[in-house]
Tab-separated table of C-alpha atoms in Angstrom:
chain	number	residue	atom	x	y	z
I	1	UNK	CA	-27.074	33.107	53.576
I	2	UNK	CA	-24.193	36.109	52.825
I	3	UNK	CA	-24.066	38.113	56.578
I	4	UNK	CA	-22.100	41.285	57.350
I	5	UNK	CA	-19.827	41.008	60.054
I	6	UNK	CA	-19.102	44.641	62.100
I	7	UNK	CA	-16.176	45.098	64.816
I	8	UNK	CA	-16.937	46.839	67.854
I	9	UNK	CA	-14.740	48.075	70.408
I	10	UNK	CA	-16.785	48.445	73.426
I	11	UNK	CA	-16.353	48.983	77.720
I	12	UNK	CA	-18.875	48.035	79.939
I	13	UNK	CA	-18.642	47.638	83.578
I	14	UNK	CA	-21.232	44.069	83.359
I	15	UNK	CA	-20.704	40.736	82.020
I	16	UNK	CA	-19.271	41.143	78.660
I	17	UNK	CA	-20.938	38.032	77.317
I	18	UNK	CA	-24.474	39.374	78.224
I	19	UNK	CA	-23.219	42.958	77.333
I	20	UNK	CA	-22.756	41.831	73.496
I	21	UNK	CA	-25.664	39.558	73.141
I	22	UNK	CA	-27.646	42.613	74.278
I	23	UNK	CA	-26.283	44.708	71.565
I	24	UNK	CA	-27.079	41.810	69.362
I	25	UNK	CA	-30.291	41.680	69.925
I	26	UNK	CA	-31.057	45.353	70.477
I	27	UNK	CA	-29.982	45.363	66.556
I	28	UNK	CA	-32.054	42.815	65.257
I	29	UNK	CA	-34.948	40.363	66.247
I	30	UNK	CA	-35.003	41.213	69.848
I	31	UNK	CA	-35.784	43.290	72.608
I	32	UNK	CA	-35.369	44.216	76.240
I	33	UNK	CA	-38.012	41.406	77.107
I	34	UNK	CA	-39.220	37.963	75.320
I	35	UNK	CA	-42.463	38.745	73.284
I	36	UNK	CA	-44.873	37.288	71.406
I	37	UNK	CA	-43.843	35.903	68.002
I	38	UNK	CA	-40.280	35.806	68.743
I	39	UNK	CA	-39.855	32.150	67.744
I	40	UNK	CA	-36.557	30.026	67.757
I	41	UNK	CA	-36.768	29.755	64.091
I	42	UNK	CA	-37.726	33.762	63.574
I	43	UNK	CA	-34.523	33.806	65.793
I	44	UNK	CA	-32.345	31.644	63.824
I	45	UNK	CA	-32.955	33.453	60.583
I	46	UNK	CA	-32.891	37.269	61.775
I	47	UNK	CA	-31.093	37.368	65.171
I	48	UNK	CA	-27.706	38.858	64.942
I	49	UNK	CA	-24.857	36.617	66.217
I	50	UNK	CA	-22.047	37.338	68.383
I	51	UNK	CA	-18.967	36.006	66.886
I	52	UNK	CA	-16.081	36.455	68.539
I	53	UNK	CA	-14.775	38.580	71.928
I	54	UNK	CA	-11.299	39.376	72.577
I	55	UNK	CA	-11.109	40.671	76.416
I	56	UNK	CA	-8.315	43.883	76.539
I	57	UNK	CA	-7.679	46.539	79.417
I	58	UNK	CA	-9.283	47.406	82.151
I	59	UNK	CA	-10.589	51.212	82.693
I	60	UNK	CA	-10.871	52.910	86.037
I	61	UNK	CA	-13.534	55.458	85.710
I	62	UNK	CA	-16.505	55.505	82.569
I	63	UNK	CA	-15.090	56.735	79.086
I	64	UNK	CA	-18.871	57.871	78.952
I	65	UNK	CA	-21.957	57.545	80.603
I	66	UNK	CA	-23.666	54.383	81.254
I	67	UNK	CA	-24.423	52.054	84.178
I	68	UNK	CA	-22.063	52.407	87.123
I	69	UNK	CA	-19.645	49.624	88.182
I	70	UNK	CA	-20.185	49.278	91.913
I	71	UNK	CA	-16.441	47.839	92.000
I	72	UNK	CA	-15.398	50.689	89.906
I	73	UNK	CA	-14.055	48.959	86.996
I	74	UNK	CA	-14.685	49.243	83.555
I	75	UNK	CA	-14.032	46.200	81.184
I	76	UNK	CA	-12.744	46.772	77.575
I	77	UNK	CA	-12.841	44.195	74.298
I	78	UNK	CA	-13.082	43.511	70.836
I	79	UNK	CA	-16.360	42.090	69.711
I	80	UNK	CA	-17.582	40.774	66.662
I	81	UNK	CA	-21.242	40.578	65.756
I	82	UNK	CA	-23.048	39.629	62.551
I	83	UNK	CA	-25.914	39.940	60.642
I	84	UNK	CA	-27.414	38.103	57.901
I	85	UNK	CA	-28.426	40.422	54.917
I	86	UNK	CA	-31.795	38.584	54.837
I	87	UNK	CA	-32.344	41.821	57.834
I	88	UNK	CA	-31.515	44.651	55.327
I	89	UNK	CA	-30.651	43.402	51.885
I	90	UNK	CA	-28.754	45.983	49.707
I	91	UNK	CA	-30.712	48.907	51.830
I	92	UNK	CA	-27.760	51.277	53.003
I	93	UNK	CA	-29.562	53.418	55.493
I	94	UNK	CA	-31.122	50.252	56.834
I	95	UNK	CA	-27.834	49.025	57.093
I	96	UNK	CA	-26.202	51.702	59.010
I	97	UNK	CA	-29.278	51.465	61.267
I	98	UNK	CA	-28.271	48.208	62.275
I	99	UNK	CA	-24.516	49.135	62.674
I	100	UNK	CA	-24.684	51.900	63.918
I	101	UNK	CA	-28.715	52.750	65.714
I	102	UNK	CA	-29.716	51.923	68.971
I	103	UNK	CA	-26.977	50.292	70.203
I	104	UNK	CA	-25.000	53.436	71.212
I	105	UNK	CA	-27.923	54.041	73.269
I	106	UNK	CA	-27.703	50.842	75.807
I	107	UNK	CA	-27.139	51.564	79.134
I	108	UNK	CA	-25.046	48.544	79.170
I	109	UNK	CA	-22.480	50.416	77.525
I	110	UNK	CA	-19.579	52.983	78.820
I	111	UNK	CA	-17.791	53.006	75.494
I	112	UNK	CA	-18.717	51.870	72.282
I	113	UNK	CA	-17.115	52.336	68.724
I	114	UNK	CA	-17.733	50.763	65.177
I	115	UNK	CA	-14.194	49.736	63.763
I	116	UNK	CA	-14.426	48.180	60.834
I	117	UNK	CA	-16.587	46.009	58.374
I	118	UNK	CA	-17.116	42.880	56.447
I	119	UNK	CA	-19.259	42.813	53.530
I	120	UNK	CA	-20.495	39.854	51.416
I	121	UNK	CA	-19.128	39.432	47.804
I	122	UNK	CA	-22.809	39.962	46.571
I	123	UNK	CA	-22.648	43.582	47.669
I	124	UNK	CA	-20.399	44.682	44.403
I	125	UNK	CA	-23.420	43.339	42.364
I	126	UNK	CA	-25.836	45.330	44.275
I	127	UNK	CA	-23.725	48.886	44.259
I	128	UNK	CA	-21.951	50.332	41.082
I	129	UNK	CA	-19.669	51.681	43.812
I	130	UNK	CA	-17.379	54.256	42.707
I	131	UNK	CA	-17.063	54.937	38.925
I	132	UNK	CA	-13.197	56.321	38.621
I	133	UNK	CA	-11.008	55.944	41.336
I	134	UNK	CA	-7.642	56.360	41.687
I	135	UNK	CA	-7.122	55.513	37.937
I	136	UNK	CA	-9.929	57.045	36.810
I	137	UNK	CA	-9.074	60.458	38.371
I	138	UNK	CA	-5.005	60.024	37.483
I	139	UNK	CA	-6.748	59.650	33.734
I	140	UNK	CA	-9.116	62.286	33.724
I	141	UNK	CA	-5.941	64.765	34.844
I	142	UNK	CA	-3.078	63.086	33.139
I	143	UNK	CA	-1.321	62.536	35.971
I	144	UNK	CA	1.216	59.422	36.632
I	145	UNK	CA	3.617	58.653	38.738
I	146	UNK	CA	2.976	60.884	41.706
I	147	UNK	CA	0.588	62.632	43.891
I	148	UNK	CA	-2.047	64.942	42.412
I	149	UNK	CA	-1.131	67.936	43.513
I	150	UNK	CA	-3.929	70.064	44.215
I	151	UNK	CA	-5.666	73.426	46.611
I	152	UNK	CA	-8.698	74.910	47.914
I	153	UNK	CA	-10.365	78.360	47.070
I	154	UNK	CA	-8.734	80.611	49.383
I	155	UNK	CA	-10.525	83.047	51.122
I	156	UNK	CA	-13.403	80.253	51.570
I	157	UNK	CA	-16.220	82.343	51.341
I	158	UNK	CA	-16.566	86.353	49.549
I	159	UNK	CA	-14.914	85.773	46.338
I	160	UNK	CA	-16.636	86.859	43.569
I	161	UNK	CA	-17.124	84.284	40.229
I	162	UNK	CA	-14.824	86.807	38.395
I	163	UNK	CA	-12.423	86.583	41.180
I	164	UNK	CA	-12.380	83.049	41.710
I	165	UNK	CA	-11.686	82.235	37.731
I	166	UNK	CA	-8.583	84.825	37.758
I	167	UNK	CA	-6.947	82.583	40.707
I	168	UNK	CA	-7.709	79.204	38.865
I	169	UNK	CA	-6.090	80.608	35.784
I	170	UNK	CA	-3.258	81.372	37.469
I	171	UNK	CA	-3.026	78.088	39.105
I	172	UNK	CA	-3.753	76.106	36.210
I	173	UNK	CA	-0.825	78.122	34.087
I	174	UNK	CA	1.224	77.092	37.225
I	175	UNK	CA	0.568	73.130	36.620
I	176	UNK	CA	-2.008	72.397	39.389
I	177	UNK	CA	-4.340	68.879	38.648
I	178	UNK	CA	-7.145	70.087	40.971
I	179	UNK	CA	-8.865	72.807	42.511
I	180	UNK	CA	-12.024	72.601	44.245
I	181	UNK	CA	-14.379	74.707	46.508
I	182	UNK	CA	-14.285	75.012	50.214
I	183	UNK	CA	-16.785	73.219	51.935
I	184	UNK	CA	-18.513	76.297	52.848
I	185	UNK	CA	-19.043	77.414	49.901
I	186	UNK	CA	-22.618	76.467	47.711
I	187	UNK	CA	-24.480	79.532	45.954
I	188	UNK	CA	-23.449	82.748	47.923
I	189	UNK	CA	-25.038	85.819	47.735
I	190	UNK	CA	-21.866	87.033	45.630
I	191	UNK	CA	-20.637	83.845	43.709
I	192	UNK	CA	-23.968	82.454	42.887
I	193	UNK	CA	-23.297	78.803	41.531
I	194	UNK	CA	-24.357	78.919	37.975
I	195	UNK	CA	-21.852	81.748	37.444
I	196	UNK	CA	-19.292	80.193	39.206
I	197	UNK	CA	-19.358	77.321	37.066
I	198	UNK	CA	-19.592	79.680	34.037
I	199	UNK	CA	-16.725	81.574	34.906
I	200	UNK	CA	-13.910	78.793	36.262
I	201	UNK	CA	-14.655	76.409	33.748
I	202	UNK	CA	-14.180	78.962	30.777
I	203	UNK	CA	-10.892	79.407	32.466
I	204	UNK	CA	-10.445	75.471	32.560
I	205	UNK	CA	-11.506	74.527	29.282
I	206	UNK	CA	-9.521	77.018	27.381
I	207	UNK	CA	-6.623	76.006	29.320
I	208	UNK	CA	-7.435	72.894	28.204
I	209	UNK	CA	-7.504	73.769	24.499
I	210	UNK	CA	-4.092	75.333	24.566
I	211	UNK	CA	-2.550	72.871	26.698
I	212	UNK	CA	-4.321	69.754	26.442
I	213	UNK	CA	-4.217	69.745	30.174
I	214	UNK	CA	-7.717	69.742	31.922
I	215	UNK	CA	-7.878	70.863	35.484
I	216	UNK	CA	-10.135	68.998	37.574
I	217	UNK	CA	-12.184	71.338	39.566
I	218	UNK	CA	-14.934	70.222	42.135
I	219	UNK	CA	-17.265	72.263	42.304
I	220	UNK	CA	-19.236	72.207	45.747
I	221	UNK	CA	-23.144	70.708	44.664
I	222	UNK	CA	-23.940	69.855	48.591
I	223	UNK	CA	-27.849	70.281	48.801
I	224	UNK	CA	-30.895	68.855	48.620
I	225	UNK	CA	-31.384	66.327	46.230
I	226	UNK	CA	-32.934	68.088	43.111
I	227	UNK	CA	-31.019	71.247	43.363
I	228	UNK	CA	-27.223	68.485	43.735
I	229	UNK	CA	-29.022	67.052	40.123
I	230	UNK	CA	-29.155	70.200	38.675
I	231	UNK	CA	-25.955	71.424	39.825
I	232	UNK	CA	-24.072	67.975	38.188
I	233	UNK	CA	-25.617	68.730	35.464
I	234	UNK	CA	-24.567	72.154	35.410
I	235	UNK	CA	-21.465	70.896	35.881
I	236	UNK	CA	-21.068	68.606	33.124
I	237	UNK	CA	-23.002	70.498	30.242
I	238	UNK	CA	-19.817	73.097	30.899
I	239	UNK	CA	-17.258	70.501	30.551
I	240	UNK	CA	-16.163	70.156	34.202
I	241	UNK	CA	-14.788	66.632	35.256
I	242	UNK	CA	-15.598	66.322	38.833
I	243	UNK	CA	-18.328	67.885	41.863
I	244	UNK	CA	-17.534	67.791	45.519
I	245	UNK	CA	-20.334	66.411	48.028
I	246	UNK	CA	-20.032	67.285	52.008
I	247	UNK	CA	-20.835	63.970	52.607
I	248	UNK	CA	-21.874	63.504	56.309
I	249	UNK	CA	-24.618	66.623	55.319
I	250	UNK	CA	-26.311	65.229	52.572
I	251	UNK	CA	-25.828	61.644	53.369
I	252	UNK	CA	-25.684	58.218	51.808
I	253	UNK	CA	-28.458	58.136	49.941
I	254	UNK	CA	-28.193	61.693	48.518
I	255	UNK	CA	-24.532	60.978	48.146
I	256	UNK	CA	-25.143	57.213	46.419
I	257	UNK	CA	-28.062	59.346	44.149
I	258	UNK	CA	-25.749	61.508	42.797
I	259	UNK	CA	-22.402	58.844	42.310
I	260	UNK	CA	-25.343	56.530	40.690
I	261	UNK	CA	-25.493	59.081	37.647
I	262	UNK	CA	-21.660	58.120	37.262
I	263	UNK	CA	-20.565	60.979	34.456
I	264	UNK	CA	-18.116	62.875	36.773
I	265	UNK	CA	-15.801	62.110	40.135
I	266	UNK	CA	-17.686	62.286	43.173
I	267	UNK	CA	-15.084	64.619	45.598
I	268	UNK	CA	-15.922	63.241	49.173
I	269	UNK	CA	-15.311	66.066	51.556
I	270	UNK	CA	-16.173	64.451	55.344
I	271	UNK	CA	-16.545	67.776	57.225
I	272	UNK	CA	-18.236	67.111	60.253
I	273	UNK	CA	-15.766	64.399	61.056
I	274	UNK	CA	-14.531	65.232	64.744
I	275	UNK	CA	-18.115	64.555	65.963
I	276	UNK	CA	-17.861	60.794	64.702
I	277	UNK	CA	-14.783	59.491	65.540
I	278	UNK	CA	-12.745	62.079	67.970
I	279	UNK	CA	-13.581	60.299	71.021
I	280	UNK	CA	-12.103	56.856	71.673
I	281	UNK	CA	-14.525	54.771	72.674
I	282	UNK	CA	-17.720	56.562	70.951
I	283	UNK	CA	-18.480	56.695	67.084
I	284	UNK	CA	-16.875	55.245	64.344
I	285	UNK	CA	-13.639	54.788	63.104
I	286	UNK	CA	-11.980	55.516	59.383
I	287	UNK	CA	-12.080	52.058	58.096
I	288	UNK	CA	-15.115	51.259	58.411
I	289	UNK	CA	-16.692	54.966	57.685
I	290	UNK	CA	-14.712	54.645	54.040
I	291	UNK	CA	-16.187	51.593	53.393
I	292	UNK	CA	-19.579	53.098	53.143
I	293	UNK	CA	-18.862	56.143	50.676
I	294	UNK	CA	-17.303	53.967	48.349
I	295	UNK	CA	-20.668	51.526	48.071
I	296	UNK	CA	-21.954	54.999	47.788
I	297	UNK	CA	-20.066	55.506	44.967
I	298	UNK	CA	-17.337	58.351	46.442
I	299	UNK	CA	-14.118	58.672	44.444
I	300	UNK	CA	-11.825	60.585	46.610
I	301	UNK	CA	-12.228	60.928	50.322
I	302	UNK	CA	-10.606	63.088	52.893
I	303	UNK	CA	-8.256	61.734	55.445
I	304	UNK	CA	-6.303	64.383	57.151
I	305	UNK	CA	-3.176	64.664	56.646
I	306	UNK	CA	0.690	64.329	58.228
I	307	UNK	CA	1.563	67.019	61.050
I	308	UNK	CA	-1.962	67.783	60.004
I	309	UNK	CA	-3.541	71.232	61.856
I	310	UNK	CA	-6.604	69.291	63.765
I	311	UNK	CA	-6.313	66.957	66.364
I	312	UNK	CA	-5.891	64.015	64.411
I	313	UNK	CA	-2.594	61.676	64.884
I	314	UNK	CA	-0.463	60.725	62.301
I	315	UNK	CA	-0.677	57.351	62.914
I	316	UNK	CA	-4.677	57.777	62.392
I	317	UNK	CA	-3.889	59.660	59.394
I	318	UNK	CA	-1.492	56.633	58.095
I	319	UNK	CA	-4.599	54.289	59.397
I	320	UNK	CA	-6.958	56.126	57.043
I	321	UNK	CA	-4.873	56.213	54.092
I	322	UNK	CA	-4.069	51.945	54.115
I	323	UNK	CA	-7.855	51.565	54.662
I	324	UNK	CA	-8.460	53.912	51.537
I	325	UNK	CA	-6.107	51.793	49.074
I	326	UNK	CA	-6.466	48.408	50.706
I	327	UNK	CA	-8.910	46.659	47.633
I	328	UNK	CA	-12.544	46.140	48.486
I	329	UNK	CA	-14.495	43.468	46.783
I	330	UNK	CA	-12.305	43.300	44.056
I	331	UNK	CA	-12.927	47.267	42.841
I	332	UNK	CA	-14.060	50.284	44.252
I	333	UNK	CA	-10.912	52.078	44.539
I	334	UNK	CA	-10.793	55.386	46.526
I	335	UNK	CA	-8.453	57.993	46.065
I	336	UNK	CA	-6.915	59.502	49.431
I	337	UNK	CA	-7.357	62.779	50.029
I	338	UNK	CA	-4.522	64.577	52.114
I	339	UNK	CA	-5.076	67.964	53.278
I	340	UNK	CA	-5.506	69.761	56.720
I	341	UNK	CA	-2.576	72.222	57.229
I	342	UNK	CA	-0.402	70.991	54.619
I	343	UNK	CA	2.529	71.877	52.512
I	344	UNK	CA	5.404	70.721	50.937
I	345	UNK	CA	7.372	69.981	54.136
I	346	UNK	CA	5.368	67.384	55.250
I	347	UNK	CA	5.862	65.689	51.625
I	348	UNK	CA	9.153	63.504	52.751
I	349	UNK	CA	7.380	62.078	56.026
I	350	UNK	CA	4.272	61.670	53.957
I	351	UNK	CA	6.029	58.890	51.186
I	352	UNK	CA	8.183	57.637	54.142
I	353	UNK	CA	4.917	56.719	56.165
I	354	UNK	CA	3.025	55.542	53.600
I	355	UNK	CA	5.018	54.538	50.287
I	356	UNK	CA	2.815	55.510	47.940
I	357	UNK	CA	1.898	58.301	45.461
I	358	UNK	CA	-1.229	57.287	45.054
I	359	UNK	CA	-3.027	60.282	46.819
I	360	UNK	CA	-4.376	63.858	46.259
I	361	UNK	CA	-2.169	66.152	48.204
I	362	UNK	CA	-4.094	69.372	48.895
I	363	UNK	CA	-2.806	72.742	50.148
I	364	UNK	CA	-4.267	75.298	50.854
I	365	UNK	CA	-2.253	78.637	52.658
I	366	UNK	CA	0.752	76.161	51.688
I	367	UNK	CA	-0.076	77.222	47.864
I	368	UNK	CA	-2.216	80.488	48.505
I	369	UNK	CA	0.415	81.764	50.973
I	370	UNK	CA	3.845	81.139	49.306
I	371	UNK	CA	6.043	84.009	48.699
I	372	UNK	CA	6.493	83.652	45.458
I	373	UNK	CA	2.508	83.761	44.764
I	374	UNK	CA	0.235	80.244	44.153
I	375	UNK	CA	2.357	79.386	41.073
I	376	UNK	CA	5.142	79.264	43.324
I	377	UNK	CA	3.398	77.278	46.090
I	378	UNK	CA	2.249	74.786	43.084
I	379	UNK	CA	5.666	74.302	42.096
I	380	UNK	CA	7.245	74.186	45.162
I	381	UNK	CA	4.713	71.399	46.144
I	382	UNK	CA	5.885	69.101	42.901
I	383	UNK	CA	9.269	69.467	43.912
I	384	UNK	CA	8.759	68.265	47.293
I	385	UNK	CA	7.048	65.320	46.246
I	386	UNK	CA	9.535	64.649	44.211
I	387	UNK	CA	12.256	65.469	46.910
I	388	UNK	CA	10.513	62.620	49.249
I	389	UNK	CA	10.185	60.204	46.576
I	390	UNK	CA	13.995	60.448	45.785
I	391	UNK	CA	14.508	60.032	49.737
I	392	UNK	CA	15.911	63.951	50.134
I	393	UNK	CA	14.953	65.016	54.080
I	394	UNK	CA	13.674	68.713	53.626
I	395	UNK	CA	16.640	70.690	54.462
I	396	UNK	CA	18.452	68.634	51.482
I	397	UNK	CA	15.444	69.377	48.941
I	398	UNK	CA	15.438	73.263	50.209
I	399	UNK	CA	18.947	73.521	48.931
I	400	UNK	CA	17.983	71.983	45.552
I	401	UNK	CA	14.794	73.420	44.858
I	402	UNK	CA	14.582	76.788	44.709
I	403	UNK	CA	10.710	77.284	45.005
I	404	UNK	CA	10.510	74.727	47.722
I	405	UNK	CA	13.328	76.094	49.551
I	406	UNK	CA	11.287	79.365	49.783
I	407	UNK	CA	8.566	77.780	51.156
I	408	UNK	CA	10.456	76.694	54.341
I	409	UNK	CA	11.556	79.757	55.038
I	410	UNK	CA	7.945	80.643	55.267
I	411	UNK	CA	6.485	77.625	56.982
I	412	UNK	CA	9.258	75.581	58.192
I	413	UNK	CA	8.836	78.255	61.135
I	414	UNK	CA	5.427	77.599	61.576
């Protein structure tokens, strides 16, 4: 029988053997005392199996509450435990209840973090997973051969419909691929959604028509269920290629509802991240959080970005973006979505880290803010992609380009 293997990286203060067969059976057949029922052969069908522990450092003082060493030492490892999918079968928030429930609860524990996945091959029958991609979104915009370059609505909340379509046609003159609304944004008491949509995608669509270029705009359908169906199909009745869903809000199943209809890119926007992962030893960790949007059916999902203005690392960010295009069985690509702080400066250490245009590069003060207006920060971001892709550093592309080269006299002092 297929099982699904999760990572751990754990501290506890006890006997790390007994430590992880506790979590083990916490998260499947067992519990803190033998009970009735609880055969060996109920056992050897549903119990979860510890697979593999790699002993690593050794703490001084708890990374979080648990049971006290009374020799003041806090043992760190790598475990492996898995389950066979007889426990949960193609059930995703069963699934998650198993990786990630009661366990974080044990006392047994001091640290505890879910770092990464292994699903069985049967999985890509059971989810459609996501429906474009990277090369479905590069289609849907036209664009090849580098980054998509794209921004956020700028201010987030107060603009009116009217407002909001005047700014995307001036972006979309300028050559942006995508546009989308800030997170905090849904149906406001001045840019209602329906009129949104109305307004912004009678910008797109005749810019379309002239052009044969269609901006992709996601449009922000986070709610519950019923209303995020009639929002997509808002959506797509006007033409519109692509919705945005605040996906640690609404949640996998809402999310996997609403990929499931598969007739326009799911944007995955993970706001709310910091309280999952920002702590070492407590949460979850990029790789395996990406894994379960895209059975969801996500298309693009955030992951920071370079220099980035949160607390993030650039190595994490790096981290995120290999887990993002590293395949996953055999399909479900994910675009990358860069953002966070970001414009055209960070471009050059961007492609050195990574070596790959295969992201959407978002800006949003580094395209709003740019002194020559957004169609200046839109060009000036294209030229610094293409600066770091011909290997210029970004004093020898500000001498080149003469809308980039503006820009870091703006934020290069930032």
């Amino acid at each position: 029988m297929e099982r699904v293997t999760a990572k751990y990286y754990i501290e506890t203060p006890l006997d790390l053997e007994k430590s992880a067969q506790v979590l083990a059976g916490e998260q499947s057949s067992g519990t803190f005392i033998a009970v009735p029922g609880e055969t060996e052969e109920l056992k050897q069908r549903f119990a979860a199996r510890v697979e593999n522990i790699t002993v690593m450092d050794v703490a001084d003082s708890p990374a979080i509450p648990g049971v006290l060493s009374s020799g003041g030492k806090y043992q760190r490892a790598m475990i492996e435990v898995s389950w066979s999918i007889e426990n949960f079968g193609y059930n995703l928030p069963v699934l998650v209840s198993t990786l990630q429930g009661n366990l974080y609860e044990l006392t047994q524990f001091t640290g505890l973090k879910l770092m990464d996945l292994e699903l069985p091959g049967s999985y890509a029958h059971a989810f459609k997973g996501p429906k474009f991609g990277i090369e479905g979104c590069r289609k849907l915009t036209g664009v090849y051969g580098r980054p998509l370059i794209g921004t956020i609505i700028k201010p987030s909340v107060g603009m009116t419909p009217e407002q909001t379509a005047v700014l995307v046609n001036t972006l979309a003159k300028a050559g942006i691929d995508f546009v989308k609304d800030d997170e905090l944004l849904g149906s406001s008491a001045n840019s209602p959604f329906d009129k949104r949509v109305d307004a912004v995608m009678d910008v797109i669509n005749r810019h379309a028509d002239q052009t044969g270029k269609k901006v992709m705009y996601a449009f922000n359908i986070s709610d519950d269920i019923d209303q995020m169906q009639r929002n997509y199909e808002k959506v797509l009745h006007s033409g519109g290629t692509s919705v945005m869903i605040s996906l640690n809000s609404v949640g996998l199943s809402g999310v996997k509802k609403i990929g499931d209809m598969g007739e326009l890119a799911i944007h995955g926007h993970r706001n709310g991240w910091g309280m999952l992962n920002r702590h070492p030893l407590l949460g979850i960790e990029f790789p395996a959080y990406q894994k379960l949007w895209r059975l969801a059916g996500v298309d693009q999902i955030h992951v920071n970005g370079i220099q980035n203005k949160f607390w993030e690392s650039d190595d994490s960010v790096v981290k995120s973006i290999e887990a993002c295009l590293t395949p996953l069985l055999g399909g479900y690509s994910v675009l990358p979505v860069v953002s966070s702080g970001q414009w055209g400066g960070q471009a050059p250490e961007t492609y050195r880290r990574t070596k790959t245009v295969d992201l959407l590069y978002m800006a949003g003060g580094g395209i709003m803010a740019h002194p020559d207006g957004p169609a200046g920060g839109v060009v000036a971001l294209q030229q610094a992609w293409q600066a770091a892709v011909d290997g210029l550093s970004v004093a020898e592309a500000a001498s080149k380009y003469l809308e980039f080269g503006h820009s870091v006299s703006v934020f290069g002092k930032k």
